[in-house]
Amino acid sequence: MDLYSQSLHYGYSVFEGIRSYRNLNGDTRIFKAKEHFDRMEASAEAVNMPYHWSTTELTELTYAVLEKNSLQDAYIRPVVYAPANMTFARNEKSYLVIEAWQMAPFLGDKLLRIMTSSFQRPNPKGFKIHAKAAGHYVNSLLASQEAKTKGFDEGLLSDINDFVAEGPGANMFYEKDGKLFTPAPGNILPGITRASVLELCEVLGIEVEEKLFRLDELKQADAAFFCGTAAEVIGWESLDDYKFPKAWNDTLSRQVQLAYKDLVIEKPIIKGSYQKEKASLVEA
Ligand code: PMP
């Protein structure tokens, strides 16, 4: 990248975070490739960056990167960045890099200790918050570093109206009385994993509602989890000094977590097969 690029100086690039998995048959599959590359194009458009690639072409290129590097369970990071230009003016062209590295296939089920961040998510009137633009992520870094400095695993950010929004790099759901809730779109990045969770709930017959809610409501929940491409579905132990009371293995959230693990390796999702007795068989 040119050292005089707006990408370096102003955080002016767009990117994606994508996973590939070794599926049930041993093949390498990029999970939701179309959704990710379509979103990258939409992100570029949102911030006026020229975009020269098709989703099909990028999917093929990414499979080639994985193959060349003998990767199956990988994290994939395409970045679209700007040429040399120290003004604020638009550019005629953009550049692309696709990076990929090995991801551990399964990181275990440790529950997270979450802290309410002192940072809010960016004002949607000040940013195109639906775009995965690099500059927005200074907000994510601040929130995550704050939480880790204070001994927590991750931060939770609210929006400018004090409604619960999302984590630095993941969406969230909570569970209460046999139903799931997640922040309504508007002031969040509407994640691809979030969409997968909504679809899984539909298949599994789990009731779910998108709505705006505040921290006091979340601190009465039975359980909660983050979801994102990198995080997958990962449960919370606590939020500040509130400990989620329901045993993780007894939650609907746990069923969603198990179903997601199957979805990414293209195992058929069968309603009823993630209930507790079966869940412990899966763990065995
Ligand atoms: N919110 C933010 C701020 C993120 O960076 C991410 C990760 N892309 C998500 C949510 C989850 O999105 P996805 O499921 O598409 O990875």
mmCIF file of C-alpha atoms and ligand atoms in Angstrom:
data_model
loop_
_atom_site.group_PDB
_atom_site.id
_atom_site.type_symbol
_atom_site.label_atom_id
_atom_site.label_comp_id
_atom_site.label_asym_id
_atom_site.label_seq_id
_atom_site.Cartn_x
_atom_site.Cartn_y
_atom_site.Cartn_z
ATOM 1 C CA MET A 1 0.000 0.000 0.000
ATOM 2 C CA ASP A 2 1.226 3.484 -0.789
ATOM 3 C CA LEU A 3 2.294 5.372 2.349
ATOM 4 C CA TYR A 4 0.442 8.424 0.983
ATOM 5 C CA SER A 5 -2.860 6.542 0.726
ATOM 6 C CA GLN A 6 -6.066 7.844 2.321
ATOM 7 C CA SER A 7 -6.439 4.303 3.655
ATOM 8 C CA LEU A 8 -3.461 4.713 5.950
ATOM 9 C CA HIS A 9 -3.972 8.348 6.900
ATOM 10 C CA TYR A 10 -7.767 8.508 7.235
ATOM 11 C CA GLY A 11 -8.859 4.896 7.723
ATOM 12 C CA TYR A 12 -10.389 5.021 4.253
ATOM 13 C CA SER A 13 -10.686 1.385 3.218
ATOM 14 C CA VAL A 14 -13.400 -1.237 3.370
ATOM 15 C CA PHE A 15 -12.990 -4.858 4.280
ATOM 16 C CA GLU A 16 -14.666 -8.136 5.112
ATOM 17 C CA GLY A 17 -14.116 -10.837 7.684
ATOM 18 C CA ILE A 18 -14.963 -14.243 6.223
ATOM 19 C CA ARG A 19 -14.550 -17.828 7.388
ATOM 20 C CA SER A 20 -13.894 -20.967 5.433
ATOM 21 C CA TYR A 21 -14.464 -24.379 6.912
ATOM 22 C CA ARG A 22 -13.582 -27.940 6.096
ATOM 23 C CA ASN A 23 -17.052 -29.389 5.585
ATOM 24 C CA LEU A 24 -18.434 -32.813 6.424
ATOM 25 C CA ASN A 25 -17.046 -34.268 3.185
ATOM 26 C CA GLY A 26 -13.589 -32.796 3.755
ATOM 27 C CA ASP A 27 -14.042 -30.044 1.157
ATOM 28 C CA THR A 28 -13.079 -26.410 1.757
ATOM 29 C CA ARG A 29 -16.122 -24.155 1.769
ATOM 30 C CA ILE A 30 -16.214 -20.369 2.125
ATOM 31 C CA PHE A 31 -19.180 -19.707 4.405
ATOM 32 C CA LYS A 32 -21.671 -17.178 2.962
ATOM 33 C CA ALA A 33 -19.173 -15.981 0.331
ATOM 34 C CA LYS A 34 -21.849 -14.181 -1.678
ATOM 35 C CA GLU A 35 -23.221 -12.313 1.336
ATOM 36 C CA HIS A 36 -19.724 -11.156 2.360
ATOM 37 C CA PHE A 37 -18.534 -10.029 -1.063
ATOM 38 C CA ASP A 38 -21.862 -8.357 -1.806
ATOM 39 C CA ARG A 39 -21.533 -6.497 1.498
ATOM 40 C CA MET A 40 -17.969 -5.446 0.623
ATOM 41 C CA GLU A 41 -19.239 -3.971 -2.637
ATOM 42 C CA ALA A 42 -22.027 -2.166 -0.773
ATOM 43 C CA SER A 43 -19.484 -0.875 1.767
ATOM 44 C CA ALA A 44 -17.272 0.511 -1.022
ATOM 45 C CA GLU A 45 -20.260 2.159 -2.653
ATOM 46 C CA ALA A 46 -21.372 3.654 0.668
ATOM 47 C CA VAL A 47 -18.034 5.430 1.119
ATOM 48 C CA ASN A 48 -17.556 6.380 -2.565
ATOM 49 C CA MET A 49 -14.694 3.978 -3.285
ATOM 50 C CA PRO A 50 -14.424 2.651 -6.845
ATOM 51 C CA TYR A 51 -15.005 -1.103 -6.950
ATOM 52 C CA HIS A 52 -13.704 -3.173 -9.831
ATOM 53 C CA TRP A 53 -14.550 -6.769 -8.908
ATOM 54 C CA SER A 54 -17.530 -9.106 -9.076
ATOM 55 C CA THR A 55 -18.610 -11.350 -6.227
ATOM 56 C CA THR A 56 -18.083 -14.414 -8.441
ATOM 57 C CA GLU A 57 -14.564 -13.330 -9.339
ATOM 58 C CA LEU A 58 -13.658 -12.629 -5.712
ATOM 59 C CA THR A 59 -15.074 -15.954 -4.572
ATOM 60 C CA GLU A 60 -12.949 -17.765 -7.147
ATOM 61 C CA LEU A 61 -9.864 -15.728 -6.216
ATOM 62 C CA THR A 62 -10.390 -16.539 -2.544
ATOM 63 C CA TYR A 63 -10.670 -20.274 -3.217
ATOM 64 C CA ALA A 64 -7.380 -19.966 -5.128
ATOM 65 C CA VAL A 65 -5.737 -18.190 -2.150
ATOM 66 C CA LEU A 66 -6.923 -20.948 0.189
ATOM 67 C CA GLU A 67 -5.755 -23.686 -2.148
ATOM 68 C CA LYS A 68 -2.309 -22.112 -2.679
ATOM 69 C CA ASN A 69 -1.835 -21.829 1.070
ATOM 70 C CA SER A 70 -3.291 -25.270 1.893
ATOM 71 C CA LEU A 71 -5.938 -23.673 4.126
ATOM 72 C CA GLN A 72 -9.336 -25.170 4.989
ATOM 73 C CA ASP A 73 -10.383 -23.762 8.381
ATOM 74 C CA ALA A 74 -9.312 -20.221 7.678
ATOM 75 C CA TYR A 75 -10.084 -16.600 8.411
ATOM 76 C CA ILE A 76 -10.176 -14.526 5.231
ATOM 77 C CA ARG A 77 -9.651 -10.788 5.170
ATOM 78 C CA PRO A 78 -10.188 -8.971 1.848
ATOM 79 C CA VAL A 79 -9.394 -5.256 2.002
ATOM 80 C CA VAL A 80 -10.176 -2.623 -0.629
ATOM 81 C CA TYR A 81 -7.826 0.321 -0.273
ATOM 82 C CA ALA A 82 -7.079 3.657 -1.878
ATOM 83 C CA PRO A 83 -4.196 4.823 -4.067
ATOM 84 C CA ALA A 84 -1.847 7.722 -3.221
ATOM 85 C CA ASN A 85 -3.869 10.882 -2.654
ATOM 86 C CA MET A 86 -3.445 13.251 0.267
ATOM 87 C CA THR A 87 -6.524 15.340 -0.514
ATOM 88 C CA PHE A 88 -10.055 14.384 0.560
ATOM 89 C CA ALA A 89 -11.159 13.982 -3.079
ATOM 90 C CA ARG A 90 -12.551 10.778 -4.587
ATOM 91 C CA ASN A 91 -10.194 8.361 -6.330
ATOM 92 C CA GLU A 92 -10.387 6.877 -9.812
ATOM 93 C CA LYS A 93 -9.414 3.413 -8.678
ATOM 94 C CA SER A 94 -9.025 1.112 -5.692
ATOM 95 C CA TYR A 95 -6.730 -1.796 -4.911
ATOM 96 C CA LEU A 96 -7.550 -5.146 -3.352
ATOM 97 C CA VAL A 97 -5.691 -7.594 -1.159
ATOM 98 C CA ILE A 98 -7.039 -10.938 0.073
ATOM 99 C CA GLU A 99 -5.288 -12.207 3.205
ATOM 100 C CA ALA A 100 -6.015 -15.556 4.843
ATOM 101 C CA TRP A 101 -4.731 -17.453 7.831
ATOM 102 C CA GLN A 102 -5.377 -20.634 9.736
ATOM 103 C CA MET A 103 -8.165 -20.601 12.328
ATOM 104 C CA ALA A 104 -8.442 -23.210 15.019
ATOM 105 C CA PRO A 105 -11.442 -25.295 13.964
ATOM 106 C CA PHE A 106 -13.080 -25.182 17.377
ATOM 107 C CA LEU A 107 -12.239 -22.823 20.238
ATOM 108 C CA GLY A 108 -14.265 -24.436 22.978
ATOM 109 C CA ASP A 109 -17.182 -23.108 24.901
ATOM 110 C CA LYS A 110 -15.678 -20.785 27.447
ATOM 111 C CA LEU A 111 -18.279 -18.222 28.465
ATOM 112 C CA LEU A 112 -17.364 -14.562 28.194
ATOM 113 C CA ARG A 113 -17.228 -11.912 30.906
ATOM 114 C CA ILE A 114 -18.574 -8.766 29.301
ATOM 115 C CA MET A 115 -18.253 -5.162 30.387
ATOM 116 C CA THR A 116 -20.558 -2.288 29.482
ATOM 117 C CA SER A 117 -18.312 -0.040 27.452
ATOM 118 C CA SER A 118 -17.856 3.621 28.273
ATOM 119 C CA PHE A 119 -17.791 4.154 24.483
ATOM 120 C CA GLN A 120 -20.915 4.434 22.336
ATOM 121 C CA ARG A 121 -21.160 3.117 18.794
ATOM 122 C CA PRO A 122 -20.578 5.815 16.154
ATOM 123 C CA ASN A 123 -23.386 8.238 15.447
ATOM 124 C CA PRO A 124 -25.216 6.887 12.358
ATOM 125 C CA LYS A 125 -25.616 10.478 11.195
ATOM 126 C CA GLY A 126 -21.833 10.884 11.230
ATOM 127 C CA PHE A 127 -20.872 7.627 9.562
ATOM 128 C CA LYS A 128 -22.252 5.076 7.118
ATOM 129 C CA ILE A 129 -22.469 2.541 9.895
ATOM 130 C CA HIS A 130 -23.692 -0.246 7.588
ATOM 131 C CA ALA A 131 -20.344 -0.098 5.812
ATOM 132 C CA LYS A 132 -17.431 -2.135 7.092
ATOM 133 C CA ALA A 133 -15.079 0.813 6.747
ATOM 134 C CA ALA A 134 -11.692 0.598 8.442
ATOM 135 C CA GLY A 135 -11.921 3.981 10.199
ATOM 136 C CA HIS A 136 -15.019 2.935 12.146
ATOM 137 C CA TYR A 137 -12.948 0.275 13.842
ATOM 138 C CA VAL A 138 -10.989 2.712 15.995
ATOM 139 C CA ASN A 139 -14.221 2.760 18.028
ATOM 140 C CA SER A 140 -14.087 -1.062 18.244
ATOM 141 C CA LEU A 141 -10.433 -1.069 19.279
ATOM 142 C CA LEU A 142 -11.060 1.474 22.033
ATOM 143 C CA ALA A 143 -13.992 -0.485 23.442
ATOM 144 C CA SER A 144 -12.238 -3.848 23.301
ATOM 145 C CA GLN A 145 -8.994 -2.546 24.768
ATOM 146 C CA GLU A 146 -10.869 -0.810 27.574
ATOM 147 C CA ALA A 147 -12.656 -4.062 28.496
ATOM 148 C CA LYS A 148 -9.464 -6.119 28.407
ATOM 149 C CA THR A 149 -7.527 -3.549 30.447
ATOM 150 C CA LYS A 150 -10.218 -3.837 33.103
ATOM 151 C CA GLY A 151 -9.961 -7.639 33.173
ATOM 152 C CA PHE A 152 -13.023 -8.483 31.067
ATOM 153 C CA ASP A 153 -13.134 -10.515 27.857
ATOM 154 C CA GLU A 154 -15.012 -7.985 25.753
ATOM 155 C CA GLY A 155 -17.029 -4.786 25.780
ATOM 156 C CA LEU A 156 -20.675 -4.141 24.935
ATOM 157 C CA LEU A 157 -21.554 -0.839 23.295
ATOM 158 C CA SER A 158 -24.804 1.058 23.282
ATOM 159 C CA ASP A 159 -25.955 3.373 20.507
ATOM 160 C CA ILE A 160 -26.235 7.148 20.737
ATOM 161 C CA ASN A 161 -29.713 6.783 22.277
ATOM 162 C CA ASP A 162 -28.465 4.381 24.958
ATOM 163 C CA PHE A 163 -30.083 1.338 23.407
ATOM 164 C CA VAL A 164 -27.917 -1.790 23.503
ATOM 165 C CA ALA A 165 -26.188 -2.074 20.126
ATOM 166 C CA GLU A 166 -23.394 -4.622 19.666
ATOM 167 C CA GLY A 167 -19.887 -5.681 20.583
ATOM 168 C CA PRO A 168 -16.750 -4.268 18.951
ATOM 169 C CA GLY A 169 -16.920 -6.987 16.276
ATOM 170 C CA ALA A 170 -20.064 -9.017 16.905
ATOM 171 C CA ASN A 171 -23.836 -8.722 17.239
ATOM 172 C CA MET A 172 -25.625 -9.889 20.363
ATOM 173 C CA PHE A 173 -28.773 -11.751 21.401
ATOM 174 C CA TYR A 174 -30.294 -12.328 24.801
ATOM 175 C CA GLU A 175 -32.647 -15.037 26.006
ATOM 176 C CA LYS A 176 -35.549 -14.543 28.377
ATOM 177 C CA ASP A 177 -38.369 -16.969 29.248
ATOM 178 C CA GLY A 178 -37.795 -19.232 26.258
ATOM 179 C CA LYS A 179 -37.469 -16.493 23.653
ATOM 180 C CA LEU A 180 -34.549 -14.715 21.999
ATOM 181 C CA PHE A 181 -34.193 -10.956 21.471
ATOM 182 C CA THR A 182 -31.691 -8.973 19.430
ATOM 183 C CA PRO A 183 -31.233 -5.240 18.775
ATOM 184 C CA ALA A 184 -33.298 -4.099 15.805
ATOM 185 C CA PRO A 185 -31.367 -2.895 12.733
ATOM 186 C CA GLY A 186 -30.720 0.826 12.492
ATOM 187 C CA ASN A 187 -27.762 1.553 14.716
ATOM 188 C CA ILE A 188 -25.880 -1.740 14.318
ATOM 189 C CA LEU A 189 -23.894 -3.534 11.659
ATOM 190 C CA PRO A 190 -26.524 -6.045 10.502
ATOM 191 C CA GLY A 191 -24.239 -9.062 10.651
ATOM 192 C CA ILE A 192 -24.291 -12.066 8.378
ATOM 193 C CA THR A 193 -24.031 -14.366 11.412
ATOM 194 C CA ARG A 194 -26.949 -12.519 13.009
ATOM 195 C CA ALA A 195 -28.957 -13.306 9.868
ATOM 196 C CA SER A 196 -27.867 -16.965 10.107
ATOM 197 C CA VAL A 197 -28.992 -17.088 13.747
ATOM 198 C CA LEU A 198 -32.393 -15.658 12.774
ATOM 199 C CA GLU A 199 -32.685 -18.344 10.071
ATOM 200 C CA LEU A 200 -31.632 -21.098 12.478
ATOM 201 C CA CYS A 201 -34.255 -19.941 14.988
ATOM 202 C CA GLU A 202 -36.852 -20.235 12.269
ATOM 203 C CA VAL A 203 -35.780 -23.790 11.422
ATOM 204 C CA LEU A 204 -35.504 -24.825 15.079
ATOM 205 C CA GLY A 205 -38.827 -23.223 16.003
ATOM 206 C CA ILE A 206 -37.216 -20.806 18.481
ATOM 207 C CA GLU A 207 -39.135 -17.579 18.891
ATOM 208 C CA VAL A 208 -37.034 -14.468 18.264
ATOM 209 C CA GLU A 209 -37.782 -10.762 18.259
ATOM 210 C CA GLU A 210 -35.781 -7.800 16.942
ATOM 211 C CA LYS A 211 -36.358 -4.768 19.147
ATOM 212 C CA LEU A 212 -34.684 -1.843 20.890
ATOM 213 C CA PHE A 213 -33.857 -2.424 24.546
ATOM 214 C CA ARG A 214 -31.652 -0.964 27.238
ATOM 215 C CA LEU A 215 -29.082 -2.371 29.654
ATOM 216 C CA ASP A 216 -31.528 -2.710 32.571
ATOM 217 C CA GLU A 217 -33.606 -5.129 30.484
ATOM 218 C CA LEU A 218 -30.537 -7.094 29.403
ATOM 219 C CA LYS A 219 -29.527 -7.423 33.046
ATOM 220 C CA GLN A 220 -32.692 -9.428 33.700
ATOM 221 C CA ALA A 221 -32.029 -11.934 30.925
ATOM 222 C CA ASP A 222 -31.561 -15.675 31.438
ATOM 223 C CA ALA A 223 -28.630 -15.871 29.001
ATOM 224 C CA ALA A 224 -26.918 -13.904 26.246
ATOM 225 C CA PHE A 225 -24.416 -14.426 23.453
ATOM 226 C CA PHE A 226 -22.328 -12.697 20.823
ATOM 227 C CA CYS A 227 -22.411 -13.821 17.211
ATOM 228 C CA GLY A 228 -20.121 -12.916 14.365
ATOM 229 C CA THR A 229 -18.077 -14.493 11.634
ATOM 230 C CA ALA A 230 -14.972 -14.771 13.805
ATOM 231 C CA ALA A 231 -16.724 -15.203 17.163
ATOM 232 C CA GLU A 232 -19.295 -17.667 15.742
ATOM 233 C CA VAL A 233 -21.854 -18.093 18.556
ATOM 234 C CA ILE A 234 -20.320 -17.570 21.977
ATOM 235 C CA GLY A 235 -22.174 -17.388 25.279
ATOM 236 C CA TRP A 236 -21.778 -14.821 28.035
ATOM 237 C CA GLU A 237 -21.130 -15.662 31.652
ATOM 238 C CA SER A 238 -21.776 -12.158 32.936
ATOM 239 C CA LEU A 239 -22.340 -8.509 32.080
ATOM 240 C CA ASP A 240 -20.583 -6.205 34.567
ATOM 241 C CA ASP A 241 -21.554 -7.712 37.928
ATOM 242 C CA TYR A 242 -24.716 -9.407 36.604
ATOM 243 C CA LYS A 243 -24.273 -13.160 36.204
ATOM 244 C CA PHE A 244 -26.635 -14.773 33.679
ATOM 245 C CA PRO A 245 -28.600 -17.233 35.805
ATOM 246 C CA LYS A 246 -29.446 -20.047 33.392
ATOM 247 C CA ALA A 247 -26.888 -22.856 32.956
ATOM 248 C CA TRP A 248 -25.525 -22.359 29.420
ATOM 249 C CA ASN A 249 -26.130 -26.001 28.443
ATOM 250 C CA ASP A 250 -29.821 -25.638 29.329
ATOM 251 C CA THR A 251 -30.424 -22.575 27.154
ATOM 252 C CA LEU A 252 -31.954 -22.168 23.726
ATOM 253 C CA SER A 253 -28.863 -20.102 23.004
ATOM 254 C CA ARG A 254 -26.754 -23.242 23.424
ATOM 255 C CA GLN A 255 -28.982 -25.008 20.887
ATOM 256 C CA VAL A 256 -28.387 -22.156 18.447
ATOM 257 C CA GLN A 257 -24.639 -22.428 19.098
ATOM 258 C CA LEU A 258 -24.665 -26.156 18.316
ATOM 259 C CA ALA A 259 -26.800 -25.653 15.222
ATOM 260 C CA TYR A 260 -24.441 -22.937 13.965
ATOM 261 C CA LYS A 261 -21.480 -25.291 14.339
ATOM 262 C CA ASP A 262 -23.353 -27.734 12.100
ATOM 263 C CA LEU A 263 -24.476 -25.095 9.619
ATOM 264 C CA VAL A 264 -20.923 -23.963 8.829
ATOM 265 C CA ILE A 265 -19.831 -27.515 8.004
ATOM 266 C CA GLU A 266 -22.977 -28.048 5.920
ATOM 267 C CA LYS A 267 -24.516 -30.605 8.245
ATOM 268 C CA PRO A 268 -28.298 -30.653 7.864
ATOM 269 C CA ILE A 269 -30.089 -28.747 10.625
ATOM 270 C CA ILE A 270 -32.792 -30.920 12.108
ATOM 271 C CA LYS A 271 -35.379 -29.422 14.417
ATOM 272 C CA GLY A 272 -35.335 -31.027 17.843
ATOM 273 C CA SER A 273 -31.839 -32.485 17.546
ATOM 274 C CA TYR A 274 -30.113 -29.865 19.701
ATOM 275 C CA GLN A 275 -32.107 -30.339 22.862
ATOM 276 C CA LYS A 276 -30.208 -31.077 25.992
ATOM 277 C CA GLU A 277 -29.904 -34.895 25.858
ATOM 278 C CA LYS A 278 -28.732 -34.737 22.270
ATOM 279 C CA ALA A 279 -26.456 -31.790 23.024
ATOM 280 C CA SER A 280 -24.530 -33.834 25.548
ATOM 281 C CA LEU A 281 -24.152 -36.606 22.968
ATOM 282 C CA VAL A 282 -22.610 -34.069 20.605
ATOM 283 C CA GLU A 283 -20.157 -33.037 23.295
ATOM 284 C CA ALA A 284 -19.160 -36.604 24.164
HETATM 285 N N1 PMP B 1 -20.796 -5.840 14.398
HETATM 286 C C1 PMP B 1 -19.573 -5.372 14.104
HETATM 287 C C2 PMP B 1 -19.207 -4.005 14.542
HETATM 288 C C3 PMP B 1 -18.656 -6.187 13.409
HETATM 289 O O1 PMP B 1 -17.432 -5.737 13.124
HETATM 290 C C4 PMP B 1 -19.036 -7.490 13.037
HETATM 291 C C5 PMP B 1 -18.063 -8.384 12.316
HETATM 292 N N2 PMP B 1 -18.137 -8.183 10.944
HETATM 293 C C6 PMP B 1 -20.330 -7.920 13.353
HETATM 294 C C7 PMP B 1 -21.189 -7.064 14.026
HETATM 295 C C8 PMP B 1 -20.808 -9.283 12.958
HETATM 296 O O2 PMP B 1 -20.949 -9.336 11.568
HETATM 297 P P1 PMP B 1 -20.811 -10.681 10.755
HETATM 298 O O3 PMP B 1 -21.702 -11.666 11.393
HETATM 299 O O4 PMP B 1 -21.243 -10.302 9.392
HETATM 300 O O5 PMP B 1 -19.385 -11.099 10.846
#
